[in-house]
mmCIF file with all atom_site columns, C-alpha atoms in Angstrom:
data_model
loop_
_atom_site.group_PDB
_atom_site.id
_atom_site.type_symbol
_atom_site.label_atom_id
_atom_site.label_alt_id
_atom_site.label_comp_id
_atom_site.label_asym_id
_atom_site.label_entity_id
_atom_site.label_seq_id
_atom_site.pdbx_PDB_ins_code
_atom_site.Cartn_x
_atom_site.Cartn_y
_atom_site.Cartn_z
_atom_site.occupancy
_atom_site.B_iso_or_equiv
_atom_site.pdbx_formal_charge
_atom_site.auth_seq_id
_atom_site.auth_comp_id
_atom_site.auth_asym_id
_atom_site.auth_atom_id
_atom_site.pdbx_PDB_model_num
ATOM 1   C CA . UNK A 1 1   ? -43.587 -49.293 18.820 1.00 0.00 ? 270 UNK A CA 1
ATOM 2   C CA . UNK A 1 2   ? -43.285 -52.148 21.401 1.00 0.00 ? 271 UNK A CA 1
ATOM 3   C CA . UNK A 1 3   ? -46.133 -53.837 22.235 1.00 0.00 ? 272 UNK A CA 1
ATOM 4   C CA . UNK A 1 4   ? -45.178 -56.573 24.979 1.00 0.00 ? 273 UNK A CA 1
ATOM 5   C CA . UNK A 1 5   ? -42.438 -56.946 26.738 1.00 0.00 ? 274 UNK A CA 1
ATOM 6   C CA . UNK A 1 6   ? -41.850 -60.765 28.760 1.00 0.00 ? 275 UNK A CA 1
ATOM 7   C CA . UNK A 1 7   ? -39.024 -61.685 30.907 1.00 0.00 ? 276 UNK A CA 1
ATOM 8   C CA . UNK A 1 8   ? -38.280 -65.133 32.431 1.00 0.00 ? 277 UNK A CA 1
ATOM 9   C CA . UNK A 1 9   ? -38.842 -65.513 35.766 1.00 0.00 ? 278 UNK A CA 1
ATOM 10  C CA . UNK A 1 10  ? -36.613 -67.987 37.101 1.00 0.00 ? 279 UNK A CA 1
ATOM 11  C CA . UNK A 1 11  ? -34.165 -66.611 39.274 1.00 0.00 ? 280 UNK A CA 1
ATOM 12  C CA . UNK A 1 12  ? -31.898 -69.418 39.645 1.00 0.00 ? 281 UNK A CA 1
ATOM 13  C CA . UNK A 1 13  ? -31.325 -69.395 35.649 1.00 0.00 ? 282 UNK A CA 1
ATOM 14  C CA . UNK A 1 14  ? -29.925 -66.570 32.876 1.00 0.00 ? 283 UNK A CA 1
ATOM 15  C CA . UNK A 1 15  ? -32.065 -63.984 31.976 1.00 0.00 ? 284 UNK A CA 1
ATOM 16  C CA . UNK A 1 16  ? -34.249 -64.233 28.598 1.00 0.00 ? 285 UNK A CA 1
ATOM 17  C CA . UNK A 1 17  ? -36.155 -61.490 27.386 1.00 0.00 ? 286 UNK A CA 1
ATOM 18  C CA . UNK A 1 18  ? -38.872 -61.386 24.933 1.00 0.00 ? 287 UNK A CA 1
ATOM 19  C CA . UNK A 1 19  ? -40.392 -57.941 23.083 1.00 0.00 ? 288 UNK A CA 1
ATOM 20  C CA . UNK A 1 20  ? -42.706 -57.557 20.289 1.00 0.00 ? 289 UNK A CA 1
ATOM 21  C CA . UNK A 1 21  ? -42.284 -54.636 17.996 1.00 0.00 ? 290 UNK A CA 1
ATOM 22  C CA . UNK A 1 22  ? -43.963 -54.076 14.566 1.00 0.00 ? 291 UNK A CA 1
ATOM 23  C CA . UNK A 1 23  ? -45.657 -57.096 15.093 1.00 0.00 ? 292 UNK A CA 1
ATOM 24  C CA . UNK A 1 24  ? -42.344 -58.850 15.033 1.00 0.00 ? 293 UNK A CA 1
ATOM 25  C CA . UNK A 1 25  ? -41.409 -61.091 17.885 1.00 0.00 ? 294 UNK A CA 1
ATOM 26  C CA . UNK A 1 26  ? -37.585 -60.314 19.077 1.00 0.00 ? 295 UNK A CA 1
ATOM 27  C CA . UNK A 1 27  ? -35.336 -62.674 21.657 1.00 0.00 ? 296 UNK A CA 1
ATOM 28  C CA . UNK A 1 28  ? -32.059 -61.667 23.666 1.00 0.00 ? 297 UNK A CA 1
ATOM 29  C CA . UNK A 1 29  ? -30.511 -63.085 26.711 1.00 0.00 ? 298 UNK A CA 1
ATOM 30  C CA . UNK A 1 30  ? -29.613 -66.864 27.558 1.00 0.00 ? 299 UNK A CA 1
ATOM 31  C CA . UNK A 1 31  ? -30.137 -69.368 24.751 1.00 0.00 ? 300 UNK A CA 1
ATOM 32  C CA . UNK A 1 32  ? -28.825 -73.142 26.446 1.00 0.00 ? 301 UNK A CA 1
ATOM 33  C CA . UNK A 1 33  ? -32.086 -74.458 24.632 1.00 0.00 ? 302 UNK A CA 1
ATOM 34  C CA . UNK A 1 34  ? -32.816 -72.753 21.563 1.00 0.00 ? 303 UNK A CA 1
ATOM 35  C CA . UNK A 1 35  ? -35.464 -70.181 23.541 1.00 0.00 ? 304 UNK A CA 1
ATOM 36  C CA . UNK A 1 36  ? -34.309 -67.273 21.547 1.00 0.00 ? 305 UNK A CA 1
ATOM 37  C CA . UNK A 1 37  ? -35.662 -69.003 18.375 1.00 0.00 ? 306 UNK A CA 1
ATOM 38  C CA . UNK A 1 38  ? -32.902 -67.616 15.499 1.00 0.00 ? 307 UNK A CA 1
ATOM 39  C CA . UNK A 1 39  ? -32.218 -71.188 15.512 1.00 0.00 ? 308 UNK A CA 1
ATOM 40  C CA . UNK A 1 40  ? -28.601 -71.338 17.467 1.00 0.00 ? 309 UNK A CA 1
ATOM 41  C CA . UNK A 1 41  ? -28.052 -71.981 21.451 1.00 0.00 ? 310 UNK A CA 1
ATOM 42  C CA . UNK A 1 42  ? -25.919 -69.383 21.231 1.00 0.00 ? 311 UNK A CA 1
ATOM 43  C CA . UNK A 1 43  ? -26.216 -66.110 24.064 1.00 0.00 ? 312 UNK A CA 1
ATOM 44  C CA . UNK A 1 44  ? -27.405 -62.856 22.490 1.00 0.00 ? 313 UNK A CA 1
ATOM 45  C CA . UNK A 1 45  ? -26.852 -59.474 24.363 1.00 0.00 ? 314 UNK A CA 1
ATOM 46  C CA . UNK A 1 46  ? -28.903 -57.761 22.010 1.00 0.00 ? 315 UNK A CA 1
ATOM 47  C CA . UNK A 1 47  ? -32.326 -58.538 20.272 1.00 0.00 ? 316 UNK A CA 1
ATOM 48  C CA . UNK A 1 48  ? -32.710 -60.747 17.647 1.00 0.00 ? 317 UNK A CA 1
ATOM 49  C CA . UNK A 1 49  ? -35.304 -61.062 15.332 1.00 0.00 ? 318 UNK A CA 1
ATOM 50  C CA . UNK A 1 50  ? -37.443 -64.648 15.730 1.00 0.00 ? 319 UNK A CA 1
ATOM 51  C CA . UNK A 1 51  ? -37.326 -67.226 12.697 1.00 0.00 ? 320 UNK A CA 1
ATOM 52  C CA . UNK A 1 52  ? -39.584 -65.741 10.529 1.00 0.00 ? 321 UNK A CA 1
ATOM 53  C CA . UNK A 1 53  ? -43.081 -65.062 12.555 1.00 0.00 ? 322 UNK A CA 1
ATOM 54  C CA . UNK A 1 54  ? -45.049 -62.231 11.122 1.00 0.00 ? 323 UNK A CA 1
ATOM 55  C CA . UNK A 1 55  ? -47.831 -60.790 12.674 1.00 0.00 ? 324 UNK A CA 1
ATOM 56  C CA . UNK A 1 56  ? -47.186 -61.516 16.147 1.00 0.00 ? 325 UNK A CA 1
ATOM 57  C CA . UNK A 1 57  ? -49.693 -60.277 19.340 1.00 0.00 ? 326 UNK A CA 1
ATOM 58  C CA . UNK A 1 58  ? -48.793 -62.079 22.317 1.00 0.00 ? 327 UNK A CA 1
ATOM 59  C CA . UNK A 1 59  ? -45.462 -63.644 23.843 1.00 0.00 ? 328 UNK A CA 1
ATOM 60  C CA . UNK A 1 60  ? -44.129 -65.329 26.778 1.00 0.00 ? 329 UNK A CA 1
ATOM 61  C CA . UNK A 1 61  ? -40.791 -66.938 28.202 1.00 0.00 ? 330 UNK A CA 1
ATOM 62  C CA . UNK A 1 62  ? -40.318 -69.051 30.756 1.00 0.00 ? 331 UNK A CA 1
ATOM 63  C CA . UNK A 1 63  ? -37.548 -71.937 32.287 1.00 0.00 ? 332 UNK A CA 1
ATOM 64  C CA . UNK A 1 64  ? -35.818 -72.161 28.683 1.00 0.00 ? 333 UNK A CA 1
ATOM 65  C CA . UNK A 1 65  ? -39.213 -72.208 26.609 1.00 0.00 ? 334 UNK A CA 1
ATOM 66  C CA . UNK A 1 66  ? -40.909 -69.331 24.453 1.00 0.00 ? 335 UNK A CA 1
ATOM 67  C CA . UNK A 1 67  ? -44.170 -68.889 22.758 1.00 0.00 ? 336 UNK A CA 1
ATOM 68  C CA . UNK A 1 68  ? -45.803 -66.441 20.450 1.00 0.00 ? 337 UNK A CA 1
ATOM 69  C CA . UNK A 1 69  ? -49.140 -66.038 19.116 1.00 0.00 ? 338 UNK A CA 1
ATOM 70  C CA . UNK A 1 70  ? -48.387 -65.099 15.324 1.00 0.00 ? 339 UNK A CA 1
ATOM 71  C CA . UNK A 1 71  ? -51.872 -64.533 13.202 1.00 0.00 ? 340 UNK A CA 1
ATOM 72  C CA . UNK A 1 72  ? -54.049 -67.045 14.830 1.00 0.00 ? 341 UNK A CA 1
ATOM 73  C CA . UNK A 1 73  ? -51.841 -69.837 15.378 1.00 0.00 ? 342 UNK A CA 1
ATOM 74  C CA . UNK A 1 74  ? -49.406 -70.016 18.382 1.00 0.00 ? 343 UNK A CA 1
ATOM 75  C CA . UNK A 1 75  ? -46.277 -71.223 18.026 1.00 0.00 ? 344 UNK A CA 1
ATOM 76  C CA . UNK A 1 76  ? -43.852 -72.807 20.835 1.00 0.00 ? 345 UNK A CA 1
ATOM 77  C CA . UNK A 1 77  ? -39.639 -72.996 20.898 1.00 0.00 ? 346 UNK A CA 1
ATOM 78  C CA . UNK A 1 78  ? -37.117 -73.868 23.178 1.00 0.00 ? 347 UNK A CA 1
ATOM 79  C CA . UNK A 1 79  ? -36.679 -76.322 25.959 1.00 0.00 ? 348 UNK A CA 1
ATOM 80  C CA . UNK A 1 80  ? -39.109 -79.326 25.647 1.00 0.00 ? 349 UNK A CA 1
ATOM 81  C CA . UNK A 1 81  ? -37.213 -82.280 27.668 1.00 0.00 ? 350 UNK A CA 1
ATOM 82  C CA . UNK A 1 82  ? -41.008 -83.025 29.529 1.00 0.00 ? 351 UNK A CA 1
ATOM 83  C CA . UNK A 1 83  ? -43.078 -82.228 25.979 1.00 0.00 ? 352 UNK A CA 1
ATOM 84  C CA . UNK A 1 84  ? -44.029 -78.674 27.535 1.00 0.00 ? 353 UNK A CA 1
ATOM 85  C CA . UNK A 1 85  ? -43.941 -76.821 24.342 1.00 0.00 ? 354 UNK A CA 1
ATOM 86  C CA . UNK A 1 86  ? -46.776 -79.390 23.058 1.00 0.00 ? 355 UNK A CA 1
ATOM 87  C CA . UNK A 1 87  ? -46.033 -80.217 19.774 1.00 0.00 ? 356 UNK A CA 1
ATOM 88  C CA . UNK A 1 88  ? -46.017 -84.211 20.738 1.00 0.00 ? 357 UNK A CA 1
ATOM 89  C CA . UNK A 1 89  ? -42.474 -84.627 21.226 1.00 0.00 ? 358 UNK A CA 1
ATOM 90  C CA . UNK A 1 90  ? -39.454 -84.592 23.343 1.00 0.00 ? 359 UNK A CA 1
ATOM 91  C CA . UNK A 1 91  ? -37.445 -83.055 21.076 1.00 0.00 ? 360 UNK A CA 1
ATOM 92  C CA . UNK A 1 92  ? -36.013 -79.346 21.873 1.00 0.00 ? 361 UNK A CA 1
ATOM 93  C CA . UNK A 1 93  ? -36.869 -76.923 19.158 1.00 0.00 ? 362 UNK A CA 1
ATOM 94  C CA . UNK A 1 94  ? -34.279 -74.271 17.931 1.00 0.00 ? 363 UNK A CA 1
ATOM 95  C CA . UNK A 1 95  ? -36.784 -72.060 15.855 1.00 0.00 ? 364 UNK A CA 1
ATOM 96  C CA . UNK A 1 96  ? -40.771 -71.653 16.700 1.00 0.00 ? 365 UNK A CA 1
ATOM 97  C CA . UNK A 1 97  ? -42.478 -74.812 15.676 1.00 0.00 ? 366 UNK A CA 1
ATOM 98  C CA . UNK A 1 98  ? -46.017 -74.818 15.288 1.00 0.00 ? 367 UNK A CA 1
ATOM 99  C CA . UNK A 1 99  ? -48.689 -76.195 18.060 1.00 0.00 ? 368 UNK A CA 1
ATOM 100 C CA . UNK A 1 100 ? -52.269 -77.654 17.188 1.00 0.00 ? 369 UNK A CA 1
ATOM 101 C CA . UNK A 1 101 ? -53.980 -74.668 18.583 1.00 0.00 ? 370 UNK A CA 1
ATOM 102 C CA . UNK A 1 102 ? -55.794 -72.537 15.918 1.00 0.00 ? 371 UNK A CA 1
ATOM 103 C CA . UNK A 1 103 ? -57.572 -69.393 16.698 1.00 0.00 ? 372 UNK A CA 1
ATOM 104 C CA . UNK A 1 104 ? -55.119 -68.882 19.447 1.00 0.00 ? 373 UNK A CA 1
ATOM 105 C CA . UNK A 1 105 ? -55.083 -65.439 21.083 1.00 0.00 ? 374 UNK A CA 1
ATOM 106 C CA . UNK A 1 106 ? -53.215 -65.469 24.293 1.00 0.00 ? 375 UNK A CA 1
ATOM 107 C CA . UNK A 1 107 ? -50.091 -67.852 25.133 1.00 0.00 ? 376 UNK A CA 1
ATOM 108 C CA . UNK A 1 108 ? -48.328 -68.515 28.251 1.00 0.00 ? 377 UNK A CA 1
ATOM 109 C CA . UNK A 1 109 ? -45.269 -70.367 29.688 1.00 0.00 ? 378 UNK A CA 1
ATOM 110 C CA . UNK A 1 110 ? -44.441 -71.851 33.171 1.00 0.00 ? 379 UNK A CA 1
ATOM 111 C CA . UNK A 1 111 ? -41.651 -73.948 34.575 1.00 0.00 ? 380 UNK A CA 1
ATOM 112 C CA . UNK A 1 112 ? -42.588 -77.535 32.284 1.00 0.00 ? 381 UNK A CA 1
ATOM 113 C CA . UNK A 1 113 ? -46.266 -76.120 31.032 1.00 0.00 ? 382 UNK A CA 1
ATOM 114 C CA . UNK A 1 114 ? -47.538 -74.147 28.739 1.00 0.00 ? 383 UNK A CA 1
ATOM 115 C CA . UNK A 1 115 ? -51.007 -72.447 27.328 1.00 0.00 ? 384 UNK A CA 1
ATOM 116 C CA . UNK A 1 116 ? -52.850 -71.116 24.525 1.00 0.00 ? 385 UNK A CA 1
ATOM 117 C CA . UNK A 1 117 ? -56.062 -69.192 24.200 1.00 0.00 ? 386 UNK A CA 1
ATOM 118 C CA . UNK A 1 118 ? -58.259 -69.709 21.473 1.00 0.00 ? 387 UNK A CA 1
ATOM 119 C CA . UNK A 1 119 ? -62.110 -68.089 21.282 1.00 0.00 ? 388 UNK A CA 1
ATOM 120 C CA . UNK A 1 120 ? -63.605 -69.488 24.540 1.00 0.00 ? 389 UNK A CA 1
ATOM 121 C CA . UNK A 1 121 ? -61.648 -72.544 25.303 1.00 0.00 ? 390 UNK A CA 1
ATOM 122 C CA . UNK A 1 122 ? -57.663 -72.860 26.063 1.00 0.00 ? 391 UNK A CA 1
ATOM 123 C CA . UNK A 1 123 ? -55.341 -76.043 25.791 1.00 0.00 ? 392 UNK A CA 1
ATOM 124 C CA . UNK A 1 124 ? -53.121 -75.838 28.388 1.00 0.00 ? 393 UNK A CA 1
ATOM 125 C CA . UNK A 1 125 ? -49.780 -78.653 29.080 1.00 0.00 ? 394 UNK A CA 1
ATOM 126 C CA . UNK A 1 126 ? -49.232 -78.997 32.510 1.00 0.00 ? 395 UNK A CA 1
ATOM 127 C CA . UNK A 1 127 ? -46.885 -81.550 34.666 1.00 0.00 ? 396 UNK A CA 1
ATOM 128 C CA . UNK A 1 128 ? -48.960 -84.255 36.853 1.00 0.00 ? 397 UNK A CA 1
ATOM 129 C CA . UNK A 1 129 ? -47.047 -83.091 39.705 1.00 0.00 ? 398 UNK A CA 1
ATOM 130 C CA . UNK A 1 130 ? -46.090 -79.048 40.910 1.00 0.00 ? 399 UNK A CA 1
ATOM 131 C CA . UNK A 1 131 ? -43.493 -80.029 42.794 1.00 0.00 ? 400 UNK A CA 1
ATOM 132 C CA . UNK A 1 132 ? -41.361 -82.207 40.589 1.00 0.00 ? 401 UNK A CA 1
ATOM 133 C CA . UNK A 1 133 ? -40.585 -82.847 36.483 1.00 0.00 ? 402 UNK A CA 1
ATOM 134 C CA . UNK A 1 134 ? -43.049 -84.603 34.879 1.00 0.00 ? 403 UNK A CA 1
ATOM 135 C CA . UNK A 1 135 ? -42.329 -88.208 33.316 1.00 0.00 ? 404 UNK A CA 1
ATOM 136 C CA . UNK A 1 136 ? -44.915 -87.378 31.191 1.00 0.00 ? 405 UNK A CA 1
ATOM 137 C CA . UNK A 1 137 ? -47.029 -83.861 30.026 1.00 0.00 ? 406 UNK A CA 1
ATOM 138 C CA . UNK A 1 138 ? -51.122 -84.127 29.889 1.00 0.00 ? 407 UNK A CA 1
ATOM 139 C CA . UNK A 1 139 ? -52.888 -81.897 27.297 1.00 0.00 ? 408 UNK A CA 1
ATOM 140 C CA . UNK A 1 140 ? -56.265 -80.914 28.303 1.00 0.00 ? 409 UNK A CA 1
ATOM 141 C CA . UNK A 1 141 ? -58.774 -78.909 26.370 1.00 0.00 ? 410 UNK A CA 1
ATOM 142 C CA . UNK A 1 142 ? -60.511 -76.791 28.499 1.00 0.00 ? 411 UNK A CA 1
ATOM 143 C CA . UNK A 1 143 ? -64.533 -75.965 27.178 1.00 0.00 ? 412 UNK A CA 1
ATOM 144 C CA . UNK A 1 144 ? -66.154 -73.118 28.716 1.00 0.00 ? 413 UNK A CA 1
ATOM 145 C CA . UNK A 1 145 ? -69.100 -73.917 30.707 1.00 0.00 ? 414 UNK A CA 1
ATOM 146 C CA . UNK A 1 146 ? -72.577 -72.548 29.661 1.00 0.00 ? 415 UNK A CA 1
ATOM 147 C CA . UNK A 1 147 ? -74.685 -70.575 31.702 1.00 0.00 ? 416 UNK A CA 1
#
């Protein structure tokens, strides 16, 4: 049974497609950065399982960058030339490479950003500009305001 389906939505780029079945997370499509996570750049017409993630609820693709919520952590892969998948680097990732975001529930991508739900608070990385790359990525954690 599939449980989410994601698409990038770029139209300028190749297609990447993301689906969750069985609580596995599967990749096809365009792979120039690693987004498809089986650890190769290479194009796959058909899906492919992800590295090894187990237990996954949530995914999203966007602009050469995936991530998964698998258990409670989320994990990130894929493009990260402006630090968008958050792990503190620069460094593109082939196969999903684990954020510091624990308890995560929900995850989503954008265009050089990224977020992850966790409880009642989200960490989000986000360009200090929309309308041009970033130089450099801000991490924010968001706190949920009592009422």
């Amino acid at each position: 049974m599939v449980l989410q389906i994601a698409q990038q939505k770029a139209a300028d780029v190749d297609r990447l497609f993301a689906a969750i079945a069985e609580r596995l997370a599967y990749c096809w499509g365009n792979n120039d950065y690693g987004q498809i996570g089986d650890g190769t750049t290479e194009t796959r017409q058909a899906p492919v399982q992800v590295g090894n993630l187990s237990g996954v609820s949530a995914i999203s693709t966007d602009w050469g960058t995936t991530c998964a919520v698998a258990g409670t952590d989320a994990y990130c892969w894929g493009n990260n030339e402006y630090g968008q998948l958050g792990d503190g680097t620069e460094q593109n990732r082939r196969t999903p490479t684990r954020i510091d975001v624990r308890g995560a529930t929900e995850v989503s991508t954008a265009a050089y950003g990224g977020c992850a739900a966790a409880g009642s608070s989200a960490t989000a990385t986000s360009p200090p500009s929309r309308w041009r790359p970033p130089k450099a990525i801000r991490r924010v954690r968001i706190q949920p305001i009592a009422t």
